[in-house]
PDB file of C-alpha atoms in Angstrom:
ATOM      1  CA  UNK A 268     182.950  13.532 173.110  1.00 48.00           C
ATOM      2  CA  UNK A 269     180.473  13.053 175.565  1.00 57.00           C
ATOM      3  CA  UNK A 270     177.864  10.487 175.117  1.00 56.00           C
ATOM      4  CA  UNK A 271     174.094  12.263 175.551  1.00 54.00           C
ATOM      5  CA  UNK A 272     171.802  10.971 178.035  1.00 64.00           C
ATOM      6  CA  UNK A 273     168.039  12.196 177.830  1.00 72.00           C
ATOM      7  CA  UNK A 274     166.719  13.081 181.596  1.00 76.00           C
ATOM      8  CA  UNK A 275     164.196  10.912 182.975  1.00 77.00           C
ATOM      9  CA  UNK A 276     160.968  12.059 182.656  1.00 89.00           C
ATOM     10  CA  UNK A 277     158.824  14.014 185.054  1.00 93.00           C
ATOM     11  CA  UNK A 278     156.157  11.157 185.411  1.00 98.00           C
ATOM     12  CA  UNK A 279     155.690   7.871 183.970  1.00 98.00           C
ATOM     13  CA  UNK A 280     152.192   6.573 183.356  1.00 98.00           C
ATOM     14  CA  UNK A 281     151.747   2.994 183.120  1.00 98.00           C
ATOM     15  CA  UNK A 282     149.179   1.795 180.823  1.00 98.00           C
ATOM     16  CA  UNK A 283     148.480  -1.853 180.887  1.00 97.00           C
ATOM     17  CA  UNK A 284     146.938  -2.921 177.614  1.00 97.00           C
ATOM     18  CA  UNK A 285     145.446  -6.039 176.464  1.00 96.00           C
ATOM     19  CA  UNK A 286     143.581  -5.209 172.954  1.00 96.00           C
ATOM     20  CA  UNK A 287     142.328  -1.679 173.125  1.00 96.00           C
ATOM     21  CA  UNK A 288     143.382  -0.415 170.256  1.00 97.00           C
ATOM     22  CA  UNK A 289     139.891   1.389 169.555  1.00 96.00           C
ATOM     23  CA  UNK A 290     141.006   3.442 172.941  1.00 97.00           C
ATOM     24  CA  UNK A 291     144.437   3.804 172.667  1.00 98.00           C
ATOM     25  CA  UNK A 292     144.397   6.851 170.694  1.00 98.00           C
ATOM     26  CA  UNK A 293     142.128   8.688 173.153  1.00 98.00           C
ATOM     27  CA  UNK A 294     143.678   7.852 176.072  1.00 98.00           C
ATOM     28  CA  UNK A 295     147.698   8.780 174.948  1.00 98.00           C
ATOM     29  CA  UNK A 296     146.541  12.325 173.487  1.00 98.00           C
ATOM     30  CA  UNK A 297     145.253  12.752 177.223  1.00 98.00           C
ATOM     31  CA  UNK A 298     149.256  12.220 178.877  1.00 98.00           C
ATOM     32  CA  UNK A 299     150.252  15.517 180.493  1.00 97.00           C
ATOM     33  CA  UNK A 300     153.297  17.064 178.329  1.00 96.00           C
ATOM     34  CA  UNK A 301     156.398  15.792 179.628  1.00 96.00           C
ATOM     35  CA  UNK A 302     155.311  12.639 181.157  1.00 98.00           C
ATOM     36  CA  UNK A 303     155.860   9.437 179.597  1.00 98.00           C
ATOM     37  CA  UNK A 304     153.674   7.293 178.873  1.00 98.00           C
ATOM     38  CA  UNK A 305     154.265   3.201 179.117  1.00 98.00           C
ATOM     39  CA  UNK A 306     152.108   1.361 177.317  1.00 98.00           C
ATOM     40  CA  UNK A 307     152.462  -1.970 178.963  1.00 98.00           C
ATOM     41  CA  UNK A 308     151.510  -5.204 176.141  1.00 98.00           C
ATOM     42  CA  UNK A 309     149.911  -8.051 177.856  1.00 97.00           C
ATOM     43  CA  UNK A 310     149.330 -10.195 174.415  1.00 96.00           C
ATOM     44  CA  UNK A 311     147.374  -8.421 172.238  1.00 97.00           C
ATOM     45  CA  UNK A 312     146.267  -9.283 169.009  1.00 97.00           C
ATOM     46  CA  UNK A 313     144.665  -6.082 167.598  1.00 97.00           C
ATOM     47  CA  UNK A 314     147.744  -4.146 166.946  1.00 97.00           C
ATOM     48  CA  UNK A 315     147.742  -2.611 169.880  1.00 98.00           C
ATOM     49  CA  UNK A 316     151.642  -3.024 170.673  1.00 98.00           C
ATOM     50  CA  UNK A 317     152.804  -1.370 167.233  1.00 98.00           C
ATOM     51  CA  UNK A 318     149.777   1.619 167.748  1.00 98.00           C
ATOM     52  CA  UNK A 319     150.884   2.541 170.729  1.00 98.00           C
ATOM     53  CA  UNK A 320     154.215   2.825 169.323  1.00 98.00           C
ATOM     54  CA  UNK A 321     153.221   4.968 166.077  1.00 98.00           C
ATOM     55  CA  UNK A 322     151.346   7.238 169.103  1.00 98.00           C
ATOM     56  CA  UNK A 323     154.780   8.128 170.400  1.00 97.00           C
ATOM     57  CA  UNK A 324     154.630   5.739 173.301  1.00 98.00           C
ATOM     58  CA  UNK A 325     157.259   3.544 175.012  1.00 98.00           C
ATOM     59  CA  UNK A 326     155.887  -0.639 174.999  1.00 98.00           C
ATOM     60  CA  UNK A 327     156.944  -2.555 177.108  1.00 98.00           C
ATOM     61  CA  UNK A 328     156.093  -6.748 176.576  1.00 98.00           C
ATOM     62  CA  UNK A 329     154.794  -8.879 179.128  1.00 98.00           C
ATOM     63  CA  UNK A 330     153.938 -12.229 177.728  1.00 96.00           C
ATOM     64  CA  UNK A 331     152.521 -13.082 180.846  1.00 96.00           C
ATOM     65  CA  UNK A 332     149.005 -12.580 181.154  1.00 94.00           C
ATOM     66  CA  UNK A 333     147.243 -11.013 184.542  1.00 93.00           C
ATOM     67  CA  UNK A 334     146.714  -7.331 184.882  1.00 93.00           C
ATOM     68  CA  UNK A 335     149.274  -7.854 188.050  1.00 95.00           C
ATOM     69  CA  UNK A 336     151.893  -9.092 185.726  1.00 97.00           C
ATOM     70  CA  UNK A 337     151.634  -5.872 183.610  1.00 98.00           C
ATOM     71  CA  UNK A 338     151.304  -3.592 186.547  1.00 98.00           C
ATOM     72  CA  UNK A 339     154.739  -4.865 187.579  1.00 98.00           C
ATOM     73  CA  UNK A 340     156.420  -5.119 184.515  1.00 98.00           C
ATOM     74  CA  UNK A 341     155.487  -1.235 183.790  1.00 98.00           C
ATOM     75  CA  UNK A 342     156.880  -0.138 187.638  1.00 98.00           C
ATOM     76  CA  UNK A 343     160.126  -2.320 186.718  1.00 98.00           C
ATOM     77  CA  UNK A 344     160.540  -0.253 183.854  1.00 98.00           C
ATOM     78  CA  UNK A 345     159.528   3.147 184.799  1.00 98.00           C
ATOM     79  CA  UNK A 346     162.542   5.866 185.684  1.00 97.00           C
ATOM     80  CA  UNK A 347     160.801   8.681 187.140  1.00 98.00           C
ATOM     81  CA  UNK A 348     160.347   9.120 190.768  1.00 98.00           C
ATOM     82  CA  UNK A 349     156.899   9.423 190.734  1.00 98.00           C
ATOM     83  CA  UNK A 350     154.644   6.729 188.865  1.00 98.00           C
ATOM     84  CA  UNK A 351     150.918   6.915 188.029  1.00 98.00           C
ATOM     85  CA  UNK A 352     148.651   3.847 187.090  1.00 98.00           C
ATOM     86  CA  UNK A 353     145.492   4.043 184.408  1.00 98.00           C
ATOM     87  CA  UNK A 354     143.326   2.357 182.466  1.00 95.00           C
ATOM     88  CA  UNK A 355     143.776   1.910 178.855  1.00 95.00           C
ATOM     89  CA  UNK A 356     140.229   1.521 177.652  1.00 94.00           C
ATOM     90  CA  UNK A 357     139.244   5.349 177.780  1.00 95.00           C
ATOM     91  CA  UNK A 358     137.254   5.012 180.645  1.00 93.00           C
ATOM     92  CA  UNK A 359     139.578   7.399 183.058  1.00 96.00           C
ATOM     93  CA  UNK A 360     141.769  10.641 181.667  1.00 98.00           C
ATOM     94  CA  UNK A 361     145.149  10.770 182.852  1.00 98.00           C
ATOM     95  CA  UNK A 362     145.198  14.372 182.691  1.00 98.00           C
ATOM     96  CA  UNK A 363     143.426  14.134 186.062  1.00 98.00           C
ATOM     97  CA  UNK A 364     146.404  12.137 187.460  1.00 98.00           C
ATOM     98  CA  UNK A 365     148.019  15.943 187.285  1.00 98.00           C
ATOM     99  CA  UNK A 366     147.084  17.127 190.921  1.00 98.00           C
ATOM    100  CA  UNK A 367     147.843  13.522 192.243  1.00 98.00           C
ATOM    101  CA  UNK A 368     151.354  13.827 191.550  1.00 98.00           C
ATOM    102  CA  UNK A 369     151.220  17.461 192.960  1.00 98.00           C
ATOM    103  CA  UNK A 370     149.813  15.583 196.028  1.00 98.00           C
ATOM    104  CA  UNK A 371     152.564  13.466 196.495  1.00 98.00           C
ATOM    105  CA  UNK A 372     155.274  15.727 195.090  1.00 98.00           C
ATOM    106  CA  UNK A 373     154.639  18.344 198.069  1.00 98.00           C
ATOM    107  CA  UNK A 374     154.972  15.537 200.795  1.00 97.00           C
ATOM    108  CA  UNK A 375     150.781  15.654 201.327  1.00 97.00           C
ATOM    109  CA  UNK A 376     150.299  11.870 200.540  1.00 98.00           C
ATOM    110  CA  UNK A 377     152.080   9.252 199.762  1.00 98.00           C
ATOM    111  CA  UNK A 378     149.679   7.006 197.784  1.00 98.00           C
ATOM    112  CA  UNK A 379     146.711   8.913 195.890  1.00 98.00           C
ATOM    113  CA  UNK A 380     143.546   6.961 194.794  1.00 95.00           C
ATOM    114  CA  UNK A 381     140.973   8.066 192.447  1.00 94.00           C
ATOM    115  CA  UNK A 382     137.522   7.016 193.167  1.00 90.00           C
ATOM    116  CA  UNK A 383     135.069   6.767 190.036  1.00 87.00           C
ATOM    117  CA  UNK A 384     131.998   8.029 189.686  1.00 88.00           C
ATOM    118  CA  UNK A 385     130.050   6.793 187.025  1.00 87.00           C
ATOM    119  CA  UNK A 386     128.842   9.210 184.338  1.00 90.00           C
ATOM    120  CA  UNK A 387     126.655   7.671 182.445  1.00 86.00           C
ATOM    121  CA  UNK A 388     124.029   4.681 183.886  1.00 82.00           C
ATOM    122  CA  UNK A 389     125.593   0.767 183.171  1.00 80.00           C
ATOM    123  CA  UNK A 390     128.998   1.926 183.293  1.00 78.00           C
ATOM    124  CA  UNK A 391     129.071  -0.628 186.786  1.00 73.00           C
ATOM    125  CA  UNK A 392     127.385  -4.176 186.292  1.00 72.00           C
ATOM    126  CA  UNK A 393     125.129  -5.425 188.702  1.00 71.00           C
ATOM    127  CA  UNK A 394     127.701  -8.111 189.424  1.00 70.00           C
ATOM    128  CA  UNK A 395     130.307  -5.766 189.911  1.00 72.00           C
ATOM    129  CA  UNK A 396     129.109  -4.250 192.645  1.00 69.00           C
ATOM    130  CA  UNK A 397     128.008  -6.593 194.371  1.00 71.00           C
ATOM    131  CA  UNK A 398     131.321  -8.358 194.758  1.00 70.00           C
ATOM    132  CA  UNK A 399     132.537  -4.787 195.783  1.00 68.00           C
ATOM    133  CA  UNK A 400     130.862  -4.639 198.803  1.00 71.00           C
ATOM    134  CA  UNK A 401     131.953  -7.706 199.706  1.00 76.00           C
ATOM    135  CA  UNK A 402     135.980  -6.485 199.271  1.00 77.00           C
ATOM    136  CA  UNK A 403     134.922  -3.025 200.767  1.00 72.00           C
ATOM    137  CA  UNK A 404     133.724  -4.742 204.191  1.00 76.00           C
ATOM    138  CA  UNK A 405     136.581  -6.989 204.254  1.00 81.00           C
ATOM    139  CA  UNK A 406     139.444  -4.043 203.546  1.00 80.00           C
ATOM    140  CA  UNK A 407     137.726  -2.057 205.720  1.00 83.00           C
ATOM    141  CA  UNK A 408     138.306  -4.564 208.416  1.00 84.00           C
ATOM    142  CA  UNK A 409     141.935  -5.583 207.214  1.00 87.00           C
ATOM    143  CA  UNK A 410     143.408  -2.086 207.476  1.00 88.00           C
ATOM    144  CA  UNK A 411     141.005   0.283 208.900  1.00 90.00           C
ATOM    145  CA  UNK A 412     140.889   2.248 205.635  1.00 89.00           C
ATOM    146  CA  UNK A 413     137.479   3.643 204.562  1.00 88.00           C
ATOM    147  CA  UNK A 414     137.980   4.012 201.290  1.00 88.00           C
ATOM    148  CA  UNK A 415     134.944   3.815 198.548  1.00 84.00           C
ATOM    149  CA  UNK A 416     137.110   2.856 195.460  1.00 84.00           C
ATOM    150  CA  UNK A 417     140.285   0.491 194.568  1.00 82.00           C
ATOM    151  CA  UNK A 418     140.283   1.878 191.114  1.00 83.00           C
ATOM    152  CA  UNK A 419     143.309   2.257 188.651  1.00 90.00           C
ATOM    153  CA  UNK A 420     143.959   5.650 188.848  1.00 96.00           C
ATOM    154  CA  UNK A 421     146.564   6.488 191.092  1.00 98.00           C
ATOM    155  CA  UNK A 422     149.779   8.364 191.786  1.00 98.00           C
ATOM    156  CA  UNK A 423     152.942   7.255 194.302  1.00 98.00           C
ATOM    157  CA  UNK A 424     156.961   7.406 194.131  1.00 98.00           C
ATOM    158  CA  UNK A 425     158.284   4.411 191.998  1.00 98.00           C
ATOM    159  CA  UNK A 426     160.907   3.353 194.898  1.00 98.00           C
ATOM    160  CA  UNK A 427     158.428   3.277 197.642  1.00 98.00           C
ATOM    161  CA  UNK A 428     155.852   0.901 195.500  1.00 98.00           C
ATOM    162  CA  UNK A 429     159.129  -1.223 194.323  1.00 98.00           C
ATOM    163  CA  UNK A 430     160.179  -1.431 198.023  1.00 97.00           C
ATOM    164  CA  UNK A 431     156.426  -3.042 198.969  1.00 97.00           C
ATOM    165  CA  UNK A 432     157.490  -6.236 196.894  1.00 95.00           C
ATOM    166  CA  UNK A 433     153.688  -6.926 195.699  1.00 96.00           C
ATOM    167  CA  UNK A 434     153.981 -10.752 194.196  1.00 93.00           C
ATOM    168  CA  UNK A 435     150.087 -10.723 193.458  1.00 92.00           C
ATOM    169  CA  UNK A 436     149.863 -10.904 189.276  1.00 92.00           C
ATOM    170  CA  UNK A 437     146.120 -10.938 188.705  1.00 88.00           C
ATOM    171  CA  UNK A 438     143.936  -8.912 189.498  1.00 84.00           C
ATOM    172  CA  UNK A 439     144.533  -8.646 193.381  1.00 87.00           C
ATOM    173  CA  UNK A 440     147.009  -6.253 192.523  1.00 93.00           C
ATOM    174  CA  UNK A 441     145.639  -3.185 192.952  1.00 91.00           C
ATOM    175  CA  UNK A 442     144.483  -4.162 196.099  1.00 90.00           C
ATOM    176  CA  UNK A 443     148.019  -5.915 197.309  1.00 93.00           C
ATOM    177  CA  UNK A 444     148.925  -2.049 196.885  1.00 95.00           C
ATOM    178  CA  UNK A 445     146.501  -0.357 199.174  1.00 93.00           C
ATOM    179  CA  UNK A 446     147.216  -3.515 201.828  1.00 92.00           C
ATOM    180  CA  UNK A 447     150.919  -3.318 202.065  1.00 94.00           C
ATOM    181  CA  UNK A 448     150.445   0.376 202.128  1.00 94.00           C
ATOM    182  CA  UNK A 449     148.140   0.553 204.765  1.00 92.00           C
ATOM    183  CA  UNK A 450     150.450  -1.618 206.656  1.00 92.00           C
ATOM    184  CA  UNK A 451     153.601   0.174 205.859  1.00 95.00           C
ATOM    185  CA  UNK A 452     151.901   3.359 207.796  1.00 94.00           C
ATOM    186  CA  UNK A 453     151.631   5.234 204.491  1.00 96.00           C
ATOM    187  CA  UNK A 454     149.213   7.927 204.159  1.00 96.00           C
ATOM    188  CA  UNK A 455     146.209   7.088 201.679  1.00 94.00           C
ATOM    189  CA  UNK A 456     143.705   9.476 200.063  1.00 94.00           C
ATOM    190  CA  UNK A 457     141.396   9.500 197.938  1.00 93.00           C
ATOM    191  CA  UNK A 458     139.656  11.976 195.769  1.00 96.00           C
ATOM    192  CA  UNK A 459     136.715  11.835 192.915  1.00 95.00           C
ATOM    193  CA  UNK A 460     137.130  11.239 189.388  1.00 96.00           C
ATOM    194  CA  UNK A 461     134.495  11.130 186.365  1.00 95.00           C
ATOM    195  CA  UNK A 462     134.301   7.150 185.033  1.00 91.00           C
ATOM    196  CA  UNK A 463     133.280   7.155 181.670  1.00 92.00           C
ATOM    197  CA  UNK A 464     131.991   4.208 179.787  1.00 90.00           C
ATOM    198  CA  UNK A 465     135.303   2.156 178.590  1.00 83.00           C
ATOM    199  CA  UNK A 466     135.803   1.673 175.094  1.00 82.00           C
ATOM    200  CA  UNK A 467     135.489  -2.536 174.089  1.00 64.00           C
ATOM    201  CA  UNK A 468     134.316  -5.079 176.298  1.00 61.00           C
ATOM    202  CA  UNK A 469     136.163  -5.512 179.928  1.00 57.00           C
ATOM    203  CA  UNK A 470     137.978  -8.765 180.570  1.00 52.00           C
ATOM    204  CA  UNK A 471     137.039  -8.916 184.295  1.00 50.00           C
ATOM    205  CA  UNK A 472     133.832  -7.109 185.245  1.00 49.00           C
ATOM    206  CA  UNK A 473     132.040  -7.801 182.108  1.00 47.00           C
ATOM    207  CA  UNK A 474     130.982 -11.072 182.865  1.00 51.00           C
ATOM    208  CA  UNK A 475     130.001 -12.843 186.251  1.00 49.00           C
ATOM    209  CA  UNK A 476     133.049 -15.595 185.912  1.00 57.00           C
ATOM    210  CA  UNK A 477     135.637 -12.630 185.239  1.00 53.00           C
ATOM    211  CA  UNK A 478     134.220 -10.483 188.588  1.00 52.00           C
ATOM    212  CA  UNK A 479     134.492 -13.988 190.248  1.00 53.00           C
ATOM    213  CA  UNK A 480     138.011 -14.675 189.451  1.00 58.00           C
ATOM    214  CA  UNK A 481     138.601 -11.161 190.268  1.00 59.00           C
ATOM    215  CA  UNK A 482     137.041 -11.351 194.029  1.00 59.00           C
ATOM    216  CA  UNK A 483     138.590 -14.627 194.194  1.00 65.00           C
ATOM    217  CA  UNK A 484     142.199 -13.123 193.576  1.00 62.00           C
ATOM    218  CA  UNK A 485     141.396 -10.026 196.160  1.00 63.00           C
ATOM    219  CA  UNK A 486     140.421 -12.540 199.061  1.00 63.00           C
ATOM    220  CA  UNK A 487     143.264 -13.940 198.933  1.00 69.00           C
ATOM    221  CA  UNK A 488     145.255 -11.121 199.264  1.00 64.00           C
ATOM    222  CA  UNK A 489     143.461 -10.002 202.123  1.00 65.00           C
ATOM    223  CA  UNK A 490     143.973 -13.234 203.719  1.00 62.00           C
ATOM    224  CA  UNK A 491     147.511 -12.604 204.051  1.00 70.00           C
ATOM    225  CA  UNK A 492     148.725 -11.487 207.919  1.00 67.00           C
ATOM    226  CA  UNK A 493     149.883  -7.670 207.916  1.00 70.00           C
ATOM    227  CA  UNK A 494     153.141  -6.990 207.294  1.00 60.00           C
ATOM    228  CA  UNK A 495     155.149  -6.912 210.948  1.00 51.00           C
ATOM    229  CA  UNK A 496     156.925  -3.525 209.942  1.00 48.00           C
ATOM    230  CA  UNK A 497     157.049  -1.016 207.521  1.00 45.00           C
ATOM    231  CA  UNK A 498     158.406  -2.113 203.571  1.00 45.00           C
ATOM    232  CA  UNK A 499     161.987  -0.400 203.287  1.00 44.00           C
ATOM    233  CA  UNK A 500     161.901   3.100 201.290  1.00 46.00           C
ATOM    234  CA  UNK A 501     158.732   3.703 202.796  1.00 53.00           C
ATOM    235  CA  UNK A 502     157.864   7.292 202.124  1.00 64.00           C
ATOM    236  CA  UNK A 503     155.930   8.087 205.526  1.00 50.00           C
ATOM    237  CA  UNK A 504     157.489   7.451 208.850  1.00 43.00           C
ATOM    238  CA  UNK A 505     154.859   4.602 209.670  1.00 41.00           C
ATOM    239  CA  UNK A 506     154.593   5.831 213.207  1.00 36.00           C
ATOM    240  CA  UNK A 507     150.473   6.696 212.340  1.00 43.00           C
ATOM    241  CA  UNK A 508     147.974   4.018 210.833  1.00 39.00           C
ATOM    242  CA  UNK A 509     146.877   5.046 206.929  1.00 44.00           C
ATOM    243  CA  UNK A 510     144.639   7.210 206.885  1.00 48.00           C
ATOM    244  CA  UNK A 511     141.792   9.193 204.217  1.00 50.00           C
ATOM    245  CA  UNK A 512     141.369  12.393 204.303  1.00 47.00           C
ATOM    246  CA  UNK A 513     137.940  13.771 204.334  1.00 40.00           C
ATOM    247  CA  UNK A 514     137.090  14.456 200.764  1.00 45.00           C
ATOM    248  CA  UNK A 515     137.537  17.789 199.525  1.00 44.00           C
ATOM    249  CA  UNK A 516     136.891  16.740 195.550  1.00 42.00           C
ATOM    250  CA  UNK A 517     134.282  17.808 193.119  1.00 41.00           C
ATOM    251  CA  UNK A 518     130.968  16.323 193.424  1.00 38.00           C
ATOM    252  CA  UNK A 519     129.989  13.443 191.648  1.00 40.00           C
ATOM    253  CA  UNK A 520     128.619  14.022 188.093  1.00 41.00           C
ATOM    254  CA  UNK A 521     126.008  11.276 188.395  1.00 40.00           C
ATOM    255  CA  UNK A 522     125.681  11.536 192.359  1.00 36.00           C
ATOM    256  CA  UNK A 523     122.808   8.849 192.599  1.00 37.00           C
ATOM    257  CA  UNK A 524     125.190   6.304 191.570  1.00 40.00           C
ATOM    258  CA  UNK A 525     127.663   5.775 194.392  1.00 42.00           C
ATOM    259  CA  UNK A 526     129.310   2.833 193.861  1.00 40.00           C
ATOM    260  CA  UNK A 527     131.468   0.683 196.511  1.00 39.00           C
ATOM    261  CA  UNK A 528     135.097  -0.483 195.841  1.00 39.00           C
ATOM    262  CA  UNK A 529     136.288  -1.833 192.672  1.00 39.00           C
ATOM    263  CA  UNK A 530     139.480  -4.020 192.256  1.00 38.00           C
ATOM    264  CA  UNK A 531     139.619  -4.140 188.487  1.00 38.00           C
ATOM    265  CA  UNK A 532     137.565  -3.020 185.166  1.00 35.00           C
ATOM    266  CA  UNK A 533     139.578  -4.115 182.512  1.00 40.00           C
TER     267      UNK A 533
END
């Protein structure tokens, strides 16, 4: 008799998650059909873990706190061949992750970036953009890309991002991603996505110490001297530089509000 094996799925959507229960709900109802969705723990204490669970959702545990740590953890455990990133506090729908992967499915890009724009006014502290301009000049002059957003949203193939070896944990992960990318000669775009106001209090951006720690963690990484050659399993053929695409997105919803690059929100 032979043993049944259930195909991997067409996408996997990793969802780190520390506490947001409250959001949970919306966000997994949101998961294209036939993607999976990974619900990645990173210590919560509000049920979260055993929610996500009830919700139909694989969890994964990682102990470890630092929105890097869960970021990897989720891409360790992910089996389809293309990956996507979110936000679990209901401030981004995955369903808009949907023409990303077409993106990168047809060969068009290899990493695909959603840049927020706000729809509501608050949804970006003071203090959070002000430390974004700071890590937009400084990517810009790292890798050349112009990009107006580091946000979590964000569609590539699992073995390419497993071949960049990020080792940032924190929150210079996102970041590390774009860096090594840009580096590796992949192509980069970008496109616009509605940010809604997240559900709970962020863990970073909320406060003036958290967006510290946060710019703190991104320096670093773009301290680091560019990678010599492109990572191994890189999905362009790193003869070109990165590159974004001239936007060809939806206007913004809230268009007087253009904010500049943001590393984390949670």
């Amino acid at each position: 008799m032979k043993a049944v094996t259930n195909p991997p799925p067409a996408v996997d959507v990793i969802l780190p998650c520390l506490d947001e229960a409250a959001a949970l709900p919306w966000v997994l109802e949101r998961v294209p059909p036939g993607w999976r969705a990974l619900v990645v723990d990173n210590g919560s204490t509000d049920g979260s873990a055993a929610l996500a669970r009830d919700l139909g959702a694989r969890v994964v545990s990682e102990p470890r706190r630092g929105f890097g740590a869960a970021c990897a953890a989720g891409l360790r455990a992910a089996s389809a061949d293309i990956v996507c990133f979110c936000d679990c506090d209901a401030s981004l729908d995955p369903s808009l992750l949907v023409p990303f992967v077409r993106e990168v499915r047809a060969g068009e890009s290899d990493l695909v970036l959603g840049r927020r724009r706000p729809t509501a006014s608050g949804v970006w502290p003071a203090h959070a953009r002000a430390g974004n301009r700071v890590l937009a000049r400084m990517l810009r002059r790292r890798t050349g890309l112009a990009l107006h957003d580091l946000g979590p949203l964000r569609a590539a193939r699992r073995e390419a991002l497993l071949a960049l070896d990020l080792t940032d944990r924190r929150s210079g992960y996102p970041l590390e991603m774009v860096v090594r990318a840009a580096d590796a000669g992949w192509r980069v775009t970008e496109h616009d996505v509605p940010y809604l106001p997240r559900t709970g209090a962020s863990k970073v951006t909320g406060t003036w110490r958290g967006t510290w720690h946060a710019v703190r963690d991104m320096r670093r990484v773009l301290a680091r001297p560019p990678a010599r050659e492109a990572a191994p399993g890189n999905p362009a053929a790193a003869t070109e530089p990165a590159r974004v695409p001239a936007q060809d997105s939806a206007p913004a919803q809230n268009p007087a509000q253009d904010p500049a690059p943001e590393g984390r929100t949670r």
